[in-house]
mmCIF file with all atom_site columns, C-alpha atoms in Angstrom:
data_model
loop_
_atom_site.group_PDB
_atom_site.id
_atom_site.type_symbol
_atom_site.label_atom_id
_atom_site.label_alt_id
_atom_site.label_comp_id
_atom_site.label_asym_id
_atom_site.label_entity_id
_atom_site.label_seq_id
_atom_site.pdbx_PDB_ins_code
_atom_site.Cartn_x
_atom_site.Cartn_y
_atom_site.Cartn_z
_atom_site.occupancy
_atom_site.B_iso_or_equiv
_atom_site.pdbx_formal_charge
_atom_site.auth_seq_id
_atom_site.auth_comp_id
_atom_site.auth_asym_id
_atom_site.auth_atom_id
_atom_site.pdbx_PDB_model_num
ATOM 1   C CA . MET A 1 1   ? -19.567 -8.707  -2.851  1.00 60.00 ? 792  MET A CA 1
ATOM 2   C CA . SER A 1 2   ? -16.437 -6.866  -1.653  1.00 82.00 ? 793  SER A CA 1
ATOM 3   C CA . ASN A 1 3   ? -14.538 -5.211  -4.451  1.00 94.00 ? 794  ASN A CA 1
ATOM 4   C CA . TYR A 1 4   ? -10.971 -7.381  -4.420  1.00 95.00 ? 795  TYR A CA 1
ATOM 5   C CA . ILE A 1 5   ? -7.916  -8.473  -6.241  1.00 96.00 ? 796  ILE A CA 1
ATOM 6   C CA . ALA A 1 6   ? -6.990  -11.415 -7.978  1.00 94.00 ? 797  ALA A CA 1
ATOM 7   C CA . LEU A 1 7   ? -3.567  -13.128 -8.444  1.00 94.00 ? 798  LEU A CA 1
ATOM 8   C CA . LYS A 1 8   ? -3.966  -16.396 -10.626 1.00 94.00 ? 799  LYS A CA 1
ATOM 9   C CA . ASN A 1 9   ? -0.706  -18.240 -11.241 1.00 94.00 ? 800  ASN A CA 1
ATOM 10  C CA . ILE A 1 10  ? 1.474   -15.525 -11.026 1.00 93.00 ? 801  ILE A CA 1
ATOM 11  C CA . SER A 1 11  ? 5.421   -15.715 -11.754 1.00 91.00 ? 802  SER A CA 1
ATOM 12  C CA . GLN A 1 12  ? 8.146   -13.095 -11.314 1.00 90.00 ? 803  GLN A CA 1
ATOM 13  C CA . SER A 1 13  ? 11.499  -14.485 -13.242 1.00 87.00 ? 804  SER A CA 1
ATOM 14  C CA . PHE A 1 14  ? 14.450  -11.567 -14.383 1.00 83.00 ? 805  PHE A CA 1
ATOM 15  C CA . GLN A 1 15  ? 17.527  -12.198 -16.075 1.00 80.00 ? 806  GLN A CA 1
ATOM 16  C CA . MET A 1 16  ? 20.792  -11.920 -13.997 1.00 79.00 ? 807  MET A CA 1
ATOM 17  C CA . ASN A 1 17  ? 24.191  -12.553 -15.362 1.00 82.00 ? 808  ASN A CA 1
ATOM 18  C CA . ASP A 1 18  ? 23.085  -14.845 -18.604 1.00 81.00 ? 809  ASP A CA 1
ATOM 19  C CA . SER A 1 19  ? 21.026  -16.624 -16.052 1.00 83.00 ? 810  SER A CA 1
ATOM 20  C CA . GLN A 1 20  ? 17.112  -16.375 -14.982 1.00 83.00 ? 811  GLN A CA 1
ATOM 21  C CA . VAL A 1 21  ? 16.144  -15.908 -11.638 1.00 83.00 ? 812  VAL A CA 1
ATOM 22  C CA . THR A 1 22  ? 12.646  -16.956 -10.190 1.00 84.00 ? 813  THR A CA 1
ATOM 23  C CA . LEU A 1 23  ? 11.112  -15.110 -7.746  1.00 88.00 ? 814  LEU A CA 1
ATOM 24  C CA . PHE A 1 24  ? 8.249   -16.411 -7.200  1.00 88.00 ? 815  PHE A CA 1
ATOM 25  C CA . GLU A 1 25  ? 5.967   -18.548 -9.174  1.00 89.00 ? 816  GLU A CA 1
ATOM 26  C CA . ASP A 1 26  ? 2.406   -20.132 -9.490  1.00 91.00 ? 817  ASP A CA 1
ATOM 27  C CA . LEU A 1 27  ? 1.025   -17.845 -7.072  1.00 92.00 ? 818  LEU A CA 1
ATOM 28  C CA . ASN A 1 28  ? -2.692  -17.532 -6.083  1.00 92.00 ? 819  ASN A CA 1
ATOM 29  C CA . LEU A 1 29  ? -4.048  -15.098 -3.198  1.00 93.00 ? 820  LEU A CA 1
ATOM 30  C CA . SER A 1 30  ? -7.130  -12.849 -3.277  1.00 93.00 ? 821  SER A CA 1
ATOM 31  C CA . ILE A 1 31  ? -6.538  -9.116  -1.605  1.00 95.00 ? 822  ILE A CA 1
ATOM 32  C CA . VAL A 1 32  ? -10.229 -7.851  -0.277  1.00 95.00 ? 823  VAL A CA 1
ATOM 33  C CA . GLN A 1 33  ? -11.603 -4.461  0.401   1.00 96.00 ? 824  GLN A CA 1
ATOM 34  C CA . GLY A 1 34  ? -11.545 -3.607  3.974   1.00 95.00 ? 825  GLY A CA 1
ATOM 35  C CA . GLU A 1 35  ? -9.437  -6.039  5.271   1.00 96.00 ? 826  GLU A CA 1
ATOM 36  C CA . SER A 1 36  ? -5.779  -6.147  6.119   1.00 96.00 ? 827  SER A CA 1
ATOM 37  C CA . TYR A 1 37  ? -2.661  -8.221  4.892   1.00 96.00 ? 828  TYR A CA 1
ATOM 38  C CA . ALA A 1 38  ? 1.155   -8.699  6.019   1.00 96.00 ? 829  ALA A CA 1
ATOM 39  C CA . ILE A 1 39  ? 3.733   -9.615  3.851   1.00 95.00 ? 830  ILE A CA 1
ATOM 40  C CA . THR A 1 40  ? 7.152   -10.546 5.325   1.00 93.00 ? 831  THR A CA 1
ATOM 41  C CA . GLY A 1 41  ? 10.374  -12.117 4.336   1.00 89.00 ? 832  GLY A CA 1
ATOM 42  C CA . PRO A 1 42  ? 13.883  -11.180 3.654   1.00 87.00 ? 833  PRO A CA 1
ATOM 43  C CA . SER A 1 43  ? 15.478  -8.695  1.274   1.00 86.00 ? 834  SER A CA 1
ATOM 44  C CA . GLY A 1 44  ? 15.742  -9.412  -2.519  1.00 83.00 ? 835  GLY A CA 1
ATOM 45  C CA . ALA A 1 45  ? 12.888  -12.549 -1.991  1.00 86.00 ? 836  ALA A CA 1
ATOM 46  C CA . GLY A 1 46  ? 10.679  -10.182 -4.331  1.00 88.00 ? 837  GLY A CA 1
ATOM 47  C CA . LYS A 1 47  ? 8.393   -8.927  -1.603  1.00 91.00 ? 838  LYS A CA 1
ATOM 48  C CA . SER A 1 48  ? 8.381   -5.167  -3.332  1.00 89.00 ? 839  SER A CA 1
ATOM 49  C CA . SER A 1 49  ? 8.208   -6.944  -6.418  1.00 90.00 ? 840  SER A CA 1
ATOM 50  C CA . LEU A 1 50  ? 5.036   -8.662  -5.446  1.00 92.00 ? 841  LEU A CA 1
ATOM 51  C CA . LEU A 1 51  ? 3.434   -5.507  -4.490  1.00 92.00 ? 842  LEU A CA 1
ATOM 52  C CA . MET A 1 52  ? 4.150   -3.790  -7.415  1.00 90.00 ? 843  MET A CA 1
ATOM 53  C CA . LEU A 1 53  ? 2.126   -6.299  -9.265  1.00 91.00 ? 844  LEU A CA 1
ATOM 54  C CA . MET A 1 54  ? -1.417  -6.798  -6.951  1.00 92.00 ? 845  MET A CA 1
ATOM 55  C CA . SER A 1 55  ? -1.163  -3.427  -7.357  1.00 91.00 ? 846  SER A CA 1
ATOM 56  C CA . GLY A 1 56  ? -1.093  -3.446  -11.146 1.00 89.00 ? 847  GLY A CA 1
ATOM 57  C CA . LEU A 1 57  ? 1.904   -1.515  -11.558 1.00 88.00 ? 848  LEU A CA 1
ATOM 58  C CA . GLU A 1 58  ? 3.987   -3.818  -12.815 1.00 88.00 ? 849  GLU A CA 1
ATOM 59  C CA . GLN A 1 59  ? 3.547   -7.033  -15.246 1.00 89.00 ? 850  GLN A CA 1
ATOM 60  C CA . PRO A 1 60  ? 3.523   -10.535 -14.025 1.00 90.00 ? 851  PRO A CA 1
ATOM 61  C CA . THR A 1 61  ? 6.100   -12.757 -16.314 1.00 91.00 ? 852  THR A CA 1
ATOM 62  C CA . THR A 1 62  ? 3.270   -15.296 -16.427 1.00 92.00 ? 853  THR A CA 1
ATOM 63  C CA . GLY A 1 63  ? -0.003  -15.652 -14.723 1.00 93.00 ? 854  GLY A CA 1
ATOM 64  C CA . GLN A 1 64  ? -3.088  -12.803 -14.956 1.00 92.00 ? 855  GLN A CA 1
ATOM 65  C CA . GLY A 1 65  ? -4.018  -10.553 -12.125 1.00 93.00 ? 856  GLY A CA 1
ATOM 66  C CA . LEU A 1 66  ? -7.401  -9.583  -12.000 1.00 94.00 ? 857  LEU A CA 1
ATOM 67  C CA . TYR A 1 67  ? -9.803  -6.319  -10.070 1.00 95.00 ? 858  TYR A CA 1
ATOM 68  C CA . VAL A 1 68  ? -12.650 -7.151  -9.456  1.00 95.00 ? 859  VAL A CA 1
ATOM 69  C CA . LYS A 1 69  ? -15.253 -4.193  -8.370  1.00 92.00 ? 860  LYS A CA 1
ATOM 70  C CA . GLY A 1 70  ? -19.194 -4.876  -8.002  1.00 88.00 ? 861  GLY A CA 1
ATOM 71  C CA . LYS A 1 71  ? -20.279 -7.458  -10.421 1.00 88.00 ? 862  LYS A CA 1
ATOM 72  C CA . GLN A 1 72  ? -17.338 -6.582  -13.221 1.00 91.00 ? 863  GLN A CA 1
ATOM 73  C CA . SER A 1 73  ? -14.097 -8.456  -13.887 1.00 93.00 ? 864  SER A CA 1
ATOM 74  C CA . LYS A 1 74  ? -11.131 -6.295  -15.224 1.00 92.00 ? 865  LYS A CA 1
ATOM 75  C CA . THR A 1 75  ? -7.435  -6.580  -15.628 1.00 92.00 ? 866  THR A CA 1
ATOM 76  C CA . LEU A 1 76  ? -5.133  -4.400  -13.097 1.00 92.00 ? 867  LEU A CA 1
ATOM 77  C CA . ASP A 1 77  ? -4.605  -1.682  -15.314 1.00 88.00 ? 868  ASP A CA 1
ATOM 78  C CA . PHE A 1 78  ? -8.303  -0.195  -14.145 1.00 90.00 ? 869  PHE A CA 1
ATOM 79  C CA . LEU A 1 79  ? -6.947  -0.641  -10.355 1.00 91.00 ? 870  LEU A CA 1
ATOM 80  C CA . ARG A 1 80  ? -4.544  2.218   -10.490 1.00 86.00 ? 871  ARG A CA 1
ATOM 81  C CA . ALA A 1 81  ? -7.275  5.031   -9.996  1.00 86.00 ? 872  ALA A CA 1
ATOM 82  C CA . ASP A 1 82  ? -8.296  3.409   -6.649  1.00 92.00 ? 873  ASP A CA 1
ATOM 83  C CA . ILE A 1 83  ? -5.387  2.598   -4.727  1.00 93.00 ? 874  ILE A CA 1
ATOM 84  C CA . GLY A 1 84  ? -3.222  4.616   -2.654  1.00 92.00 ? 875  GLY A CA 1
ATOM 85  C CA . PHE A 1 85  ? 0.930   4.210   -2.481  1.00 91.00 ? 876  PHE A CA 1
ATOM 86  C CA . ILE A 1 86  ? 3.231   4.864   0.438   1.00 90.00 ? 877  ILE A CA 1
ATOM 87  C CA . PHE A 1 87  ? 6.949   4.301   0.139   1.00 85.00 ? 878  PHE A CA 1
ATOM 88  C CA . GLN A 1 88  ? 9.483   3.988   2.719   1.00 81.00 ? 879  GLN A CA 1
ATOM 89  C CA . GLN A 1 89  ? 11.160  6.531   1.608   1.00 84.00 ? 880  GLN A CA 1
ATOM 90  C CA . PHE A 1 90  ? 8.123   8.996   1.776   1.00 84.00 ? 881  PHE A CA 1
ATOM 91  C CA . HIS A 1 91  ? 8.657   10.131  -1.774  1.00 89.00 ? 882  HIS A CA 1
ATOM 92  C CA . LEU A 1 92  ? 7.396   14.015  -0.787  1.00 94.00 ? 883  LEU A CA 1
ATOM 93  C CA . LEU A 1 93  ? 7.707   16.879  -3.118  1.00 95.00 ? 884  LEU A CA 1
ATOM 94  C CA . PRO A 1 94  ? 10.313  19.109  -1.473  1.00 95.00 ? 885  PRO A CA 1
ATOM 95  C CA . GLU A 1 95  ? 8.940   22.053  -2.667  1.00 96.00 ? 886  GLU A CA 1
ATOM 96  C CA . LEU A 1 96  ? 5.557   21.780  -1.768  1.00 96.00 ? 887  LEU A CA 1
ATOM 97  C CA . THR A 1 97  ? 4.295   22.364  1.636   1.00 97.00 ? 888  THR A CA 1
ATOM 98  C CA . ALA A 1 98  ? 2.315   19.088  3.751   1.00 97.00 ? 889  ALA A CA 1
ATOM 99  C CA . LEU A 1 99  ? -0.696  20.524  2.569   1.00 97.00 ? 890  LEU A CA 1
ATOM 100 C CA . ASN A 1 100 ? -0.383  20.555  -0.807  1.00 96.00 ? 891  ASN A CA 1
ATOM 101 C CA . ASN A 1 101 ? 1.426   17.821  -0.943  1.00 96.00 ? 892  ASN A CA 1
ATOM 102 C CA . VAL A 1 102 ? -1.815  15.670  0.459   1.00 96.00 ? 893  VAL A CA 1
ATOM 103 C CA . ALA A 1 103 ? -3.743  18.199  -1.986  1.00 96.00 ? 894  ALA A CA 1
ATOM 104 C CA . LEU A 1 104 ? -1.636  16.909  -5.069  1.00 94.00 ? 895  LEU A CA 1
ATOM 105 C CA . PRO A 1 105 ? -3.489  13.932  -5.658  1.00 90.00 ? 896  PRO A CA 1
ATOM 106 C CA . LEU A 1 106 ? -6.604  15.376  -5.813  1.00 93.00 ? 897  LEU A CA 1
ATOM 107 C CA . LYS A 1 107 ? -5.572  18.487  -7.522  1.00 93.00 ? 898  LYS A CA 1
ATOM 108 C CA . LEU A 1 108 ? -4.519  16.152  -10.803 1.00 90.00 ? 899  LEU A CA 1
ATOM 109 C CA . ARG A 1 109 ? -7.906  14.737  -10.926 1.00 89.00 ? 900  ARG A CA 1
ATOM 110 C CA . GLY A 1 110 ? -9.695  18.265  -10.489 1.00 92.00 ? 901  GLY A CA 1
ATOM 111 C CA . ASP A 1 111 ? -10.931 18.187  -7.442  1.00 92.00 ? 902  ASP A CA 1
ATOM 112 C CA . LYS A 1 112 ? -12.028 21.929  -5.999  1.00 94.00 ? 903  LYS A CA 1
ATOM 113 C CA . GLN A 1 113 ? -12.173 20.932  -3.046  1.00 95.00 ? 904  GLN A CA 1
ATOM 114 C CA . ALA A 1 114 ? -8.537  19.417  -2.591  1.00 95.00 ? 905  ALA A CA 1
ATOM 115 C CA . LEU A 1 115 ? -7.099  21.997  -0.124  1.00 96.00 ? 906  LEU A CA 1
ATOM 116 C CA . LYS A 1 116 ? -10.424 21.695  1.801   1.00 96.00 ? 907  LYS A CA 1
ATOM 117 C CA . LYS A 1 117 ? -10.128 17.607  1.888   1.00 95.00 ? 908  LYS A CA 1
ATOM 118 C CA . ALA A 1 118 ? -6.065  18.044  2.498   1.00 96.00 ? 909  ALA A CA 1
ATOM 119 C CA . MET A 1 119 ? -6.464  20.148  5.854   1.00 96.00 ? 910  MET A CA 1
ATOM 120 C CA . THR A 1 120 ? -8.844  17.490  6.900   1.00 95.00 ? 911  THR A CA 1
ATOM 121 C CA . TRP A 1 121 ? -6.642  14.750  6.650   1.00 94.00 ? 912  TRP A CA 1
ATOM 122 C CA . LEU A 1 122 ? -3.470  16.176  8.375   1.00 95.00 ? 913  LEU A CA 1
ATOM 123 C CA . ASP A 1 123 ? -5.815  17.061  10.816  1.00 93.00 ? 914  ASP A CA 1
ATOM 124 C CA . LYS A 1 124 ? -6.794  13.000  10.719  1.00 90.00 ? 915  LYS A CA 1
ATOM 125 C CA . VAL A 1 125 ? -2.831  12.114  10.932  1.00 91.00 ? 916  VAL A CA 1
ATOM 126 C CA . GLY A 1 126 ? -2.707  14.776  13.521  1.00 91.00 ? 917  GLY A CA 1
ATOM 127 C CA . LEU A 1 127 ? -0.504  17.120  11.802  1.00 93.00 ? 918  LEU A CA 1
ATOM 128 C CA . SER A 1 128 ? -3.226  20.527  11.466  1.00 92.00 ? 919  SER A CA 1
ATOM 129 C CA . GLN A 1 129 ? -0.161  22.520  13.012  1.00 94.00 ? 920  GLN A CA 1
ATOM 130 C CA . ARG A 1 130 ? 2.266   21.753  10.690  1.00 94.00 ? 921  ARG A CA 1
ATOM 131 C CA . ILE A 1 131 ? 0.336   22.326  6.891   1.00 95.00 ? 922  ILE A CA 1
ATOM 132 C CA . ASN A 1 132 ? 2.565   24.896  6.034   1.00 97.00 ? 923  ASN A CA 1
ATOM 133 C CA . HIS A 1 133 ? 5.689   23.252  6.350   1.00 97.00 ? 924  HIS A CA 1
ATOM 134 C CA . LYS A 1 134 ? 7.853   21.448  3.659   1.00 96.00 ? 925  LYS A CA 1
ATOM 135 C CA . PRO A 1 135 ? 9.277   18.169  4.456   1.00 95.00 ? 926  PRO A CA 1
ATOM 136 C CA . SER A 1 136 ? 12.848  19.746  5.037   1.00 95.00 ? 927  SER A CA 1
ATOM 137 C CA . GLU A 1 137 ? 11.168  20.970  8.102   1.00 96.00 ? 928  GLU A CA 1
ATOM 138 C CA . LEU A 1 138 ? 9.632   17.521  9.482   1.00 95.00 ? 929  LEU A CA 1
ATOM 139 C CA . SER A 1 139 ? 10.533  15.048  11.491  1.00 92.00 ? 930  SER A CA 1
ATOM 140 C CA . GLY A 1 140 ? 10.847  11.424  9.488   1.00 90.00 ? 931  GLY A CA 1
ATOM 141 C CA . GLY A 1 141 ? 7.539   10.192  11.750  1.00 91.00 ? 932  GLY A CA 1
ATOM 142 C CA . GLU A 1 142 ? 5.954   13.771  10.562  1.00 94.00 ? 933  GLU A CA 1
ATOM 143 C CA . GLN A 1 143 ? 6.801   13.370  6.395   1.00 93.00 ? 934  GLN A CA 1
ATOM 144 C CA . GLN A 1 144 ? 5.339   9.624   6.896   1.00 91.00 ? 935  GLN A CA 1
ATOM 145 C CA . ARG A 1 145 ? 2.295   11.105  8.556   1.00 91.00 ? 936  ARG A CA 1
ATOM 146 C CA . VAL A 1 146 ? 1.652   13.542  5.325   1.00 95.00 ? 937  VAL A CA 1
ATOM 147 C CA . ALA A 1 147 ? 2.518   9.973   3.254   1.00 93.00 ? 938  ALA A CA 1
ATOM 148 C CA . ILE A 1 148 ? -0.102  8.122   4.810   1.00 93.00 ? 939  ILE A CA 1
ATOM 149 C CA . ALA A 1 149 ? -2.454  11.552  4.213   1.00 93.00 ? 940  ALA A CA 1
ATOM 150 C CA . ARG A 1 150 ? -1.839  11.857  0.681   1.00 94.00 ? 941  ARG A CA 1
ATOM 151 C CA . ALA A 1 151 ? -2.293  8.117   -0.195  1.00 92.00 ? 942  ALA A CA 1
ATOM 152 C CA . LEU A 1 152 ? -5.480  8.404   1.879   1.00 92.00 ? 943  LEU A CA 1
ATOM 153 C CA . VAL A 1 153 ? -6.858  11.551  0.722   1.00 92.00 ? 944  VAL A CA 1
ATOM 154 C CA . PHE A 1 154 ? -9.266  10.514  -2.401  1.00 88.00 ? 945  PHE A CA 1
ATOM 155 C CA . GLU A 1 155 ? -10.461 7.856   0.233   1.00 90.00 ? 946  GLU A CA 1
ATOM 156 C CA . PRO A 1 156 ? -8.969  4.800   -2.470  1.00 92.00 ? 947  PRO A CA 1
ATOM 157 C CA . ASN A 1 157 ? -10.079 1.138   -2.570  1.00 94.00 ? 948  ASN A CA 1
ATOM 158 C CA . PHE A 1 158 ? -6.530  -0.600  -1.245  1.00 96.00 ? 949  PHE A CA 1
ATOM 159 C CA . ILE A 1 159 ? -3.490  0.800   0.062   1.00 95.00 ? 950  ILE A CA 1
ATOM 160 C CA . PHE A 1 160 ? 0.045   -0.491  -0.467  1.00 95.00 ? 951  PHE A CA 1
ATOM 161 C CA . ALA A 1 161 ? 2.471   0.150   2.048   1.00 94.00 ? 952  ALA A CA 1
ATOM 162 C CA . ASP A 1 162 ? 6.035   -0.904  1.445   1.00 92.00 ? 953  ASP A CA 1
ATOM 163 C CA . GLU A 1 163 ? 8.328   -1.082  4.473   1.00 91.00 ? 954  GLU A CA 1
ATOM 164 C CA . PRO A 1 164 ? 5.911   2.006   5.861   1.00 89.00 ? 955  PRO A CA 1
ATOM 165 C CA . THR A 1 165 ? 8.045   2.440   9.325   1.00 88.00 ? 956  THR A CA 1
ATOM 166 C CA . GLY A 1 166 ? 11.586  0.815   7.963   1.00 85.00 ? 957  GLY A CA 1
ATOM 167 C CA . ASN A 1 167 ? 13.333  4.836   8.466   1.00 83.00 ? 958  ASN A CA 1
ATOM 168 C CA . LEU A 1 168 ? 11.863  5.342   11.670  1.00 86.00 ? 959  LEU A CA 1
ATOM 169 C CA . ASP A 1 169 ? 12.386  4.524   14.930  1.00 88.00 ? 960  ASP A CA 1
ATOM 170 C CA . GLN A 1 170 ? 10.068  2.410   17.742  1.00 89.00 ? 961  GLN A CA 1
ATOM 171 C CA . ARG A 1 171 ? 8.102   5.067   19.376  1.00 89.00 ? 962  ARG A CA 1
ATOM 172 C CA . SER A 1 172 ? 7.906   6.951   15.648  1.00 88.00 ? 963  SER A CA 1
ATOM 173 C CA . ALA A 1 173 ? 6.932   3.225   13.394  1.00 89.00 ? 964  ALA A CA 1
ATOM 174 C CA . THR A 1 174 ? 4.095   2.438   16.639  1.00 92.00 ? 965  THR A CA 1
ATOM 175 C CA . GLU A 1 175 ? 2.319   5.739   15.846  1.00 90.00 ? 966  GLU A CA 1
ATOM 176 C CA . ILE A 1 176 ? 2.424   5.341   11.964  1.00 90.00 ? 967  ILE A CA 1
ATOM 177 C CA . ALA A 1 177 ? 1.246   1.562   12.612  1.00 92.00 ? 968  ALA A CA 1
ATOM 178 C CA . ASP A 1 178 ? -1.712  3.084   14.192  1.00 93.00 ? 969  ASP A CA 1
ATOM 179 C CA . ILE A 1 179 ? -2.790  5.994   12.377  1.00 91.00 ? 970  ILE A CA 1
ATOM 180 C CA . LEU A 1 180 ? -2.445  3.078   9.236   1.00 92.00 ? 971  LEU A CA 1
ATOM 181 C CA . PHE A 1 181 ? -4.396  0.588   10.437  1.00 95.00 ? 972  PHE A CA 1
ATOM 182 C CA . SER A 1 182 ? -7.263  2.768   11.363  1.00 93.00 ? 973  SER A CA 1
ATOM 183 C CA . CYS A 1 183 ? -7.648  5.437   8.995   1.00 90.00 ? 974  CYS A CA 1
ATOM 184 C CA . CYS A 1 184 ? -7.751  2.084   6.625   1.00 91.00 ? 975  CYS A CA 1
ATOM 185 C CA . GLN A 1 185 ? -10.246 0.713   8.464   1.00 92.00 ? 976  GLN A CA 1
ATOM 186 C CA . GLU A 1 186 ? -12.913 3.896   8.807   1.00 91.00 ? 977  GLU A CA 1
ATOM 187 C CA . ASN A 1 187 ? -12.411 3.896   4.882   1.00 91.00 ? 978  ASN A CA 1
ATOM 188 C CA . ASN A 1 188 ? -12.908 0.617   4.557   1.00 94.00 ? 979  ASN A CA 1
ATOM 189 C CA . ALA A 1 189 ? -9.624  -0.178  2.042   1.00 94.00 ? 980  ALA A CA 1
ATOM 190 C CA . GLY A 1 190 ? -7.881  -2.844  1.650   1.00 96.00 ? 981  GLY A CA 1
ATOM 191 C CA . LEU A 1 191 ? -4.233  -2.724  3.504   1.00 96.00 ? 982  LEU A CA 1
ATOM 192 C CA . VAL A 1 192 ? -1.280  -4.208  2.046   1.00 96.00 ? 983  VAL A CA 1
ATOM 193 C CA . VAL A 1 193 ? 2.147   -3.688  3.758   1.00 96.00 ? 984  VAL A CA 1
ATOM 194 C CA . VAL A 1 194 ? 5.326   -5.345  3.084   1.00 94.00 ? 985  VAL A CA 1
ATOM 195 C CA . THR A 1 195 ? 7.686   -5.068  6.127   1.00 93.00 ? 986  THR A CA 1
ATOM 196 C CA . HIS A 1 196 ? 10.534  -6.581  7.876   1.00 90.00 ? 987  HIS A CA 1
ATOM 197 C CA . SER A 1 197 ? 8.745   -5.943  11.170  1.00 89.00 ? 988  SER A CA 1
ATOM 198 C CA . ASP A 1 198 ? 7.180   -8.574  13.273  1.00 90.00 ? 989  ASP A CA 1
ATOM 199 C CA . VAL A 1 199 ? 5.427   -6.515  15.312  1.00 90.00 ? 990  VAL A CA 1
ATOM 200 C CA . LEU A 1 200 ? 4.134   -4.097  11.802  1.00 92.00 ? 991  LEU A CA 1
ATOM 201 C CA . ALA A 1 201 ? 3.290   -7.095  10.575  1.00 94.00 ? 992  ALA A CA 1
ATOM 202 C CA . ASN A 1 202 ? 1.661   -9.076  13.241  1.00 93.00 ? 993  ASN A CA 1
ATOM 203 C CA . ARG A 1 203 ? -1.183  -6.122  13.180  1.00 94.00 ? 994  ARG A CA 1
ATOM 204 C CA . ALA A 1 204 ? -2.994  -7.653  9.621   1.00 95.00 ? 995  ALA A CA 1
ATOM 205 C CA . GLN A 1 205 ? -5.205  -9.689  9.862   1.00 95.00 ? 996  GLN A CA 1
ATOM 206 C CA . HIS A 1 206 ? -3.523  -12.065 7.219   1.00 95.00 ? 997  HIS A CA 1
ATOM 207 C CA . VAL A 1 207 ? 0.278   -12.520 7.410   1.00 95.00 ? 998  VAL A CA 1
ATOM 208 C CA . PHE A 1 208 ? 2.304   -14.108 4.748   1.00 94.00 ? 999  PHE A CA 1
ATOM 209 C CA . SER A 1 209 ? 5.708   -14.570 4.684   1.00 92.00 ? 1000 SER A CA 1
ATOM 210 C CA . LEU A 1 210 ? 8.205   -14.929 0.715   1.00 91.00 ? 1001 LEU A CA 1
ATOM 211 C CA . GLU A 1 211 ? 10.799  -16.823 0.809   1.00 88.00 ? 1002 GLU A CA 1
ATOM 212 C CA . ASP A 1 212 ? 13.534  -19.016 -1.594  1.00 86.00 ? 1003 ASP A CA 1
ATOM 213 C CA . GLY A 1 213 ? 10.583  -18.260 -3.357  1.00 84.00 ? 1004 GLY A CA 1
ATOM 214 C CA . THR A 1 214 ? 7.861   -20.026 -1.333  1.00 86.00 ? 1005 THR A CA 1
ATOM 215 C CA . PHE A 1 215 ? 4.849   -17.642 -0.169  1.00 89.00 ? 1006 PHE A CA 1
ATOM 216 C CA . LYS A 1 216 ? 2.959   -19.196 2.387   1.00 88.00 ? 1007 LYS A CA 1
ATOM 217 C CA . GLN A 1 217 ? 0.664   -17.689 4.795   1.00 87.00 ? 1008 GLN A CA 1
ATOM 218 C CA . ALA A 1 218 ? 2.275   -17.403 8.666   1.00 78.00 ? 1009 ALA A CA 1
ATOM 219 C CA . SER A 1 219 ? -0.552  -18.448 10.637  1.00 57.00 ? 1010 SER A CA 1
ATOM 220 C CA . ASN A 1 220 ? -3.044  -21.493 10.952  1.00 41.00 ? 1011 ASN A CA 1
ATOM 221 C CA . GLU A 1 221 ? -5.769  -19.164 9.844   1.00 47.00 ? 1012 GLU A CA 1
ATOM 222 C CA . THR A 1 222 ? -7.580  -19.998 6.683   1.00 38.00 ? 1013 THR A CA 1
ATOM 223 C CA . LEU A 1 223 ? -7.295  -17.123 3.539   1.00 40.00 ? 1014 LEU A CA 1
ATOM 224 C CA . LYS A 1 224 ? -10.771 -16.268 2.540   1.00 40.00 ? 1015 LYS A CA 1
ATOM 225 C CA . VAL A 1 225 ? -10.867 -18.120 -0.875  1.00 37.00 ? 1016 VAL A CA 1
ATOM 226 C CA . ILE A 1 226 ? -12.984 -16.447 -3.712  1.00 35.00 ? 1017 ILE A CA 1
ATOM 227 C CA . ALA A 1 227 ? -13.632 -17.983 -6.916  1.00 32.00 ? 1018 ALA A CA 1
ATOM 228 C CA . CYS A 1 228 ? -13.735 -15.447 -9.861  1.00 32.00 ? 1019 CYS A CA 1
#
């Protein structure tokens, strides 16, 4: 059985001006490694919060998140070593070259092949001629390619992308989507994309919408349900 993430009866609320705002409640979802998912909805609906919850980077108000890896079921805290994250704002270190930005996650893990692997991934995303350029010397599309390479360089089981094409023109957005989906498929990584773009969302195998606290499947397909 594939590794997967399971959210069970997840709710997320916060206080604002002495009142409680609930983004969503009693949400159930399974994210299976090797499959792609898109979450759409208006700004402020809670899409990014949901992404942070399912990646284990934030804790829900109520409910439980599990990471099922092989025959072991663990909390989402154990997921962090197996995920890559891609942000709309790229979050590259400005003082580092493209090569060193991509190599950084591997260097932090003590991988002596960090630079070699980073070179390989920059070649995969079409930036082999730009490895010594710093972020300020790259276009938005090129910076996002670096961010994708950085997220995938250690071959994580899951990739989370928060508006990965939000700051790009249509041509660059299409190129980034092509790279993102093909690289995840090649590496059997689960992909979860939060996006306002219907074009990007419709490339995913499973499409969901989050609006006014309601989370639902946007198509008629049946989500694979996994019993934990």
